[in-house]
Amino acid sequence: MTTIEDANFALQKVLDAGSQKNVIELAWIKNVRVTIPRVIVTLSLPSFANSQRDRIVQEVRSVLLDFEDIDDVQIEIDNNPSKTESQNQSNAPELQKIDGIRHIIAVSSGKGGVGKSTIAVNLACSLAKLGLKTGLLDADIYGPNTPSMMGVAEQNPKVTEGSGSDQRLIPINKYGISLVSMGFLIEEGQPVIWRGPMLNSIIRQFLYQVEWNNLDFLVIDLPPGTGDAQISLSQSVPISGAIVVTTPQQVSLQDARRGLAMFKQLGVPLLGIVENMSVFIPPDMPSKKYEIFGKGGGQTLAKENDLPLLAQIPIEIPLVDDSNKGVPISISQPNKESSVVFGNLAQLILSLIHISEPTRLLSISYAVLCLKK
Ligand code: ADP
């Protein structure tokens, strides 16, 4: 006859996709009760694992139904997370700093495909190259591609010891950057339509339930547009500044304008505009530059909003090739024009944001070194 011990043992086959630990070890399954032919279990997932719920429910049911004398499995979902978690969600002050993180930079764009993630990744690398402790949070739920741009798409982040809401996600470390991405949490093939509502519930966990440790900068790659992620984020943490990415075409400005208006409405300080794909630099004739997408978009947007045009990033083939190979151009080819522009962008951001004296000195000496080269 199947016992509670048998059921618990069998449930160890059900794993967390990220840490590869089992649900018993993680204390995600509680209160296993066996009354032949029925088993009742309680599933208590931390918020960052909610995207795995359907699969876990299915697997729990399946391993328990494998017992010959069990033909009914009831799974209760624990919708009352521990006190700490519910406090985080409902009673938290409007803007709650993340312990140990000094500055948050949000990278946003009015629409997808303008190079927002490319810029977030290379900005993070350039800040790290300045000796600053840098994290990258890829909150682009519709296209979380920073893991592949950073060459860690195959890795799964681990979770800390503990159970339920006490657990913390441990970022993946690459090129000196602590990376957490929605891409690590979303199960492959999960329909995009489920992701929007999910985002609302996990954005705060992404901020507060990650073992970020001490960071000078956390760069956040936002989803495109003016949706829930931007609003959740702006109403959760104090953002030091947002960057709006656009391309030179006049048609892309309308979307960018909406993004700028949203940040203003939410009271998020704007650092400036980054224009991507400003000119094409042919690899065989690097002295030539072609304005294949027109010109002036970034400048127009900056003028209209009385903001600086922080950078104009050229189109360079290695930017795509190296990114596809999992190495951002700022790391693989630091002397390419786009890498230099990313480096200058990082410097500019440092100067726009108040930073402490030792770090400022470090960055100034780095800038002097670059100028001497
Ligand atoms: P978004 O995050 O806005 O959707 P991505 O950063 O994913 O955009 O970029 C979309 C595609 O364009 C990627 O294949 C990327 O490598 C390419 N890309 C972005 N910026 C550049 C650039 N300056 N030069 C060449 N390719 C670029």
PDB file of C-alpha atoms in Angstrom, residues 202-344:
ATOM      1  CA  ILE A 202       6.842  38.613 -11.167  1.00  0.00           C
ATOM      2  CA  ILE A 203       8.445  41.948 -11.902  1.00  0.00           C
ATOM      3  CA  ARG A 204       8.759  42.763  -8.187  1.00  0.00           C
ATOM      4  CA  GLN A 205      10.130  39.306  -7.435  1.00  0.00           C
ATOM      5  CA  PHE A 206      12.626  39.847 -10.209  1.00  0.00           C
ATOM      6  CA  LEU A 207      13.792  42.963  -8.454  1.00  0.00           C
ATOM      7  CA  TYR A 208      13.640  41.836  -4.843  1.00  0.00           C
ATOM      8  CA  GLN A 209      14.004  38.049  -4.915  1.00  0.00           C
ATOM      9  CA  VAL A 210      17.298  37.912  -6.753  1.00  0.00           C
ATOM     10  CA  GLU A 211      20.624  37.626  -4.966  1.00  0.00           C
ATOM     11  CA  TRP A 212      22.029  40.736  -6.669  1.00  0.00           C
ATOM     12  CA  ASN A 213      24.570  41.430  -3.916  1.00  0.00           C
ATOM     13  CA  ASN A 214      26.279  44.806  -4.218  1.00  0.00           C
ATOM     14  CA  LEU A 215      25.987  46.510  -7.589  1.00  0.00           C
ATOM     15  CA  ASP A 216      26.981  49.966  -8.745  1.00  0.00           C
ATOM     16  CA  PHE A 217      24.585  49.681 -11.678  1.00  0.00           C
ATOM     17  CA  LEU A 218      21.667  47.494 -12.580  1.00  0.00           C
ATOM     18  CA  VAL A 219      20.775  47.913 -16.256  1.00  0.00           C
ATOM     19  CA  ILE A 220      17.208  46.861 -17.019  1.00  0.00           C
ATOM     20  CA  ASP A 221      16.240  45.849 -20.535  1.00  0.00           C
ATOM     21  CA  LEU A 222      12.528  46.646 -20.608  1.00  0.00           C
ATOM     22  CA  PRO A 223      10.001  45.154 -22.999  1.00  0.00           C
ATOM     23  CA  PRO A 224       9.185  47.503 -25.893  1.00  0.00           C
ATOM     24  CA  GLY A 225       6.258  49.869 -25.617  1.00  0.00           C
ATOM     25  CA  THR A 226       4.445  51.458 -22.736  1.00  0.00           C
ATOM     26  CA  GLY A 227       2.919  48.528 -20.936  1.00  0.00           C
ATOM     27  CA  ASP A 228       2.659  46.957 -17.519  1.00  0.00           C
ATOM     28  CA  ALA A 229       6.375  46.242 -17.122  1.00  0.00           C
ATOM     29  CA  GLN A 230       7.352  49.880 -17.380  1.00  0.00           C
ATOM     30  CA  ILE A 231       4.605  50.908 -14.987  1.00  0.00           C
ATOM     31  CA  SER A 232       5.303  48.109 -12.459  1.00  0.00           C
ATOM     32  CA  LEU A 233       8.978  48.889 -12.529  1.00  0.00           C
ATOM     33  CA  SER A 234       8.608  52.653 -12.231  1.00  0.00           C
ATOM     34  CA  GLN A 235       6.243  52.248  -9.299  1.00  0.00           C
ATOM     35  CA  SER A 236       8.479  49.752  -7.515  1.00  0.00           C
ATOM     36  CA  VAL A 237      12.056  50.973  -7.494  1.00  0.00           C
ATOM     37  CA  PRO A 238      13.703  54.362  -7.684  1.00  0.00           C
ATOM     38  CA  ILE A 239      15.160  54.521 -11.202  1.00  0.00           C
ATOM     39  CA  SER A 240      18.212  56.732 -11.546  1.00  0.00           C
ATOM     40  CA  GLY A 241      17.481  57.321 -15.187  1.00  0.00           C
ATOM     41  CA  ALA A 242      15.865  55.943 -18.322  1.00  0.00           C
ATOM     42  CA  ILE A 243      17.325  55.841 -21.810  1.00  0.00           C
ATOM     43  CA  VAL A 244      15.025  55.793 -24.800  1.00  0.00           C
ATOM     44  CA  VAL A 245      16.321  54.016 -27.896  1.00  0.00           C
ATOM     45  CA  THR A 246      15.184  54.989 -31.364  1.00  0.00           C
ATOM     46  CA  THR A 247      16.336  54.620 -34.949  1.00  0.00           C
ATOM     47  CA  PRO A 248      16.925  57.562 -37.316  1.00  0.00           C
ATOM     48  CA  GLN A 249      13.686  57.174 -39.299  1.00  0.00           C
ATOM     49  CA  GLN A 250      11.035  59.766 -38.621  1.00  0.00           C
ATOM     50  CA  VAL A 251       8.376  57.012 -38.542  1.00  0.00           C
ATOM     51  CA  SER A 252       9.894  55.371 -35.496  1.00  0.00           C
ATOM     52  CA  LEU A 253       9.657  58.603 -33.522  1.00  0.00           C
ATOM     53  CA  GLN A 254       5.964  58.332 -32.782  1.00  0.00           C
ATOM     54  CA  ASP A 255       6.518  55.190 -30.694  1.00  0.00           C
ATOM     55  CA  ALA A 256       9.517  56.688 -28.942  1.00  0.00           C
ATOM     56  CA  ARG A 257       7.484  59.821 -28.105  1.00  0.00           C
ATOM     57  CA  ARG A 258       4.891  57.685 -26.358  1.00  0.00           C
ATOM     58  CA  GLY A 259       7.648  56.036 -24.291  1.00  0.00           C
ATOM     59  CA  LEU A 260       9.100  59.387 -23.304  1.00  0.00           C
ATOM     60  CA  ALA A 261       5.687  60.749 -22.335  1.00  0.00           C
ATOM     61  CA  MET A 262       5.062  57.694 -20.171  1.00  0.00           C
ATOM     62  CA  PHE A 263       8.314  58.077 -18.224  1.00  0.00           C
ATOM     63  CA  LYS A 264       7.594  61.759 -17.690  1.00  0.00           C
ATOM     64  CA  GLN A 265       4.123  60.938 -16.419  1.00  0.00           C
ATOM     65  CA  LEU A 266       5.541  58.329 -14.060  1.00  0.00           C
ATOM     66  CA  GLY A 267       8.126  60.783 -12.777  1.00  0.00           C
ATOM     67  CA  VAL A 268      11.114  58.728 -13.953  1.00  0.00           C
ATOM     68  CA  PRO A 269      14.169  60.889 -14.684  1.00  0.00           C
ATOM     69  CA  LEU A 270      15.217  60.710 -18.335  1.00  0.00           C
ATOM     70  CA  LEU A 271      18.920  60.543 -19.116  1.00  0.00           C
ATOM     71  CA  GLY A 272      18.555  61.015 -22.851  1.00  0.00           C
ATOM     72  CA  ILE A 273      18.109  59.451 -26.258  1.00  0.00           C
ATOM     73  CA  VAL A 274      20.261  56.793 -27.919  1.00  0.00           C
ATOM     74  CA  GLU A 275      19.946  56.576 -31.685  1.00  0.00           C
ATOM     75  CA  ASN A 276      20.776  53.135 -33.016  1.00  0.00           C
ATOM     76  CA  MET A 277      21.559  52.153 -36.610  1.00  0.00           C
ATOM     77  CA  SER A 278      22.549  55.746 -37.376  1.00  0.00           C
ATOM     78  CA  VAL A 279      24.885  54.842 -40.241  1.00  0.00           C
ATOM     79  CA  PHE A 280      26.024  51.630 -41.899  1.00  0.00           C
ATOM     80  CA  ILE A 281      29.778  51.055 -41.854  1.00  0.00           C
ATOM     81  CA  PRO A 282      30.776  48.553 -44.583  1.00  0.00           C
ATOM     82  CA  PRO A 283      33.369  46.108 -43.244  1.00  0.00           C
ATOM     83  CA  ASP A 284      35.551  46.461 -46.346  1.00  0.00           C
ATOM     84  CA  MET A 285      35.437  50.283 -46.347  1.00  0.00           C
ATOM     85  CA  PRO A 286      35.251  51.402 -42.722  1.00  0.00           C
ATOM     86  CA  SER A 287      35.902  55.021 -43.706  1.00  0.00           C
ATOM     87  CA  LYS A 288      32.556  55.121 -45.553  1.00  0.00           C
ATOM     88  CA  LYS A 289      29.284  55.660 -43.737  1.00  0.00           C
ATOM     89  CA  TYR A 290      25.839  55.251 -45.272  1.00  0.00           C
ATOM     90  CA  GLU A 291      22.677  56.678 -43.747  1.00  0.00           C
ATOM     91  CA  ILE A 292      20.525  53.807 -44.901  1.00  0.00           C
ATOM     92  CA  PHE A 293      17.700  54.535 -42.465  1.00  0.00           C
ATOM     93  CA  GLY A 294      17.617  58.274 -43.047  1.00  0.00           C
ATOM     94  CA  LYS A 295      18.817  60.710 -40.459  1.00  0.00           C
ATOM     95  CA  GLY A 296      17.860  63.081 -37.702  1.00  0.00           C
ATOM     96  CA  GLY A 297      15.437  60.936 -35.675  1.00  0.00           C
ATOM     97  CA  GLY A 298      17.467  60.902 -32.485  1.00  0.00           C
ATOM     98  CA  GLN A 299      18.321  64.583 -32.733  1.00  0.00           C
ATOM     99  CA  THR A 300      14.680  65.553 -33.325  1.00  0.00           C
ATOM    100  CA  LEU A 301      13.502  63.550 -30.346  1.00  0.00           C
ATOM    101  CA  ALA A 302      16.248  64.943 -28.114  1.00  0.00           C
ATOM    102  CA  LYS A 303      15.477  68.558 -29.109  1.00  0.00           C
ATOM    103  CA  GLU A 304      11.730  68.156 -28.696  1.00  0.00           C
ATOM    104  CA  ASN A 305      12.231  66.928 -25.138  1.00  0.00           C
ATOM    105  CA  ASP A 306      15.186  69.062 -24.187  1.00  0.00           C
ATOM    106  CA  LEU A 307      17.286  65.963 -23.604  1.00  0.00           C
ATOM    107  CA  PRO A 308      20.801  65.052 -24.718  1.00  0.00           C
ATOM    108  CA  LEU A 309      21.379  62.730 -27.663  1.00  0.00           C
ATOM    109  CA  LEU A 310      23.669  60.423 -25.695  1.00  0.00           C
ATOM    110  CA  ALA A 311      24.971  58.232 -28.512  1.00  0.00           C
ATOM    111  CA  GLN A 312      24.620  57.356 -32.185  1.00  0.00           C
ATOM    112  CA  ILE A 313      25.456  53.742 -32.758  1.00  0.00           C
ATOM    113  CA  PRO A 314      26.431  52.602 -36.246  1.00  0.00           C
ATOM    114  CA  ILE A 315      25.341  49.394 -37.933  1.00  0.00           C
ATOM    115  CA  GLU A 316      28.328  47.073 -37.993  1.00  0.00           C
ATOM    116  CA  ILE A 317      28.223  43.470 -39.128  1.00  0.00           C
ATOM    117  CA  PRO A 318      30.302  42.112 -36.215  1.00  0.00           C
ATOM    118  CA  LEU A 319      27.705  43.600 -33.883  1.00  0.00           C
ATOM    119  CA  VAL A 320      25.252  40.996 -35.174  1.00  0.00           C
ATOM    120  CA  ASP A 321      27.740  38.177 -35.797  1.00  0.00           C
ATOM    121  CA  ASP A 322      29.451  38.323 -32.409  1.00  0.00           C
ATOM    122  CA  SER A 323      26.155  38.793 -30.622  1.00  0.00           C
ATOM    123  CA  ASN A 324      24.873  35.647 -32.357  1.00  0.00           C
ATOM    124  CA  LYS A 325      27.988  33.872 -31.060  1.00  0.00           C
ATOM    125  CA  GLY A 326      27.223  35.024 -27.535  1.00  0.00           C
ATOM    126  CA  VAL A 327      29.924  37.677 -27.230  1.00  0.00           C
ATOM    127  CA  PRO A 328      28.862  41.333 -27.147  1.00  0.00           C
ATOM    128  CA  ILE A 329      30.974  43.496 -29.474  1.00  0.00           C
ATOM    129  CA  SER A 330      32.241  45.623 -26.550  1.00  0.00           C
ATOM    130  CA  ILE A 331      33.989  42.475 -25.331  1.00  0.00           C
ATOM    131  CA  SER A 332      34.945  40.802 -28.613  1.00  0.00           C
ATOM    132  CA  GLN A 333      36.094  43.846 -30.601  1.00  0.00           C
ATOM    133  CA  PRO A 334      36.660  46.801 -28.278  1.00  0.00           C
ATOM    134  CA  ASN A 335      38.206  48.923 -31.027  1.00  0.00           C
ATOM    135  CA  LYS A 336      35.230  48.798 -33.400  1.00  0.00           C
ATOM    136  CA  GLU A 337      33.400  52.094 -33.692  1.00  0.00           C
ATOM    137  CA  SER A 338      30.254  50.832 -31.994  1.00  0.00           C
ATOM    138  CA  SER A 339      32.296  49.548 -29.020  1.00  0.00           C
ATOM    139  CA  VAL A 340      33.912  52.963 -28.649  1.00  0.00           C
ATOM    140  CA  VAL A 341      30.465  54.605 -28.801  1.00  0.00           C
ATOM    141  CA  PHE A 342      29.170  52.200 -26.134  1.00  0.00           C
ATOM    142  CA  GLY A 343      32.193  53.023 -23.964  1.00  0.00           C
ATOM    143  CA  ASN A 344      31.510  56.749 -24.335  1.00  0.00           C
TER     144      ASN A 344
END
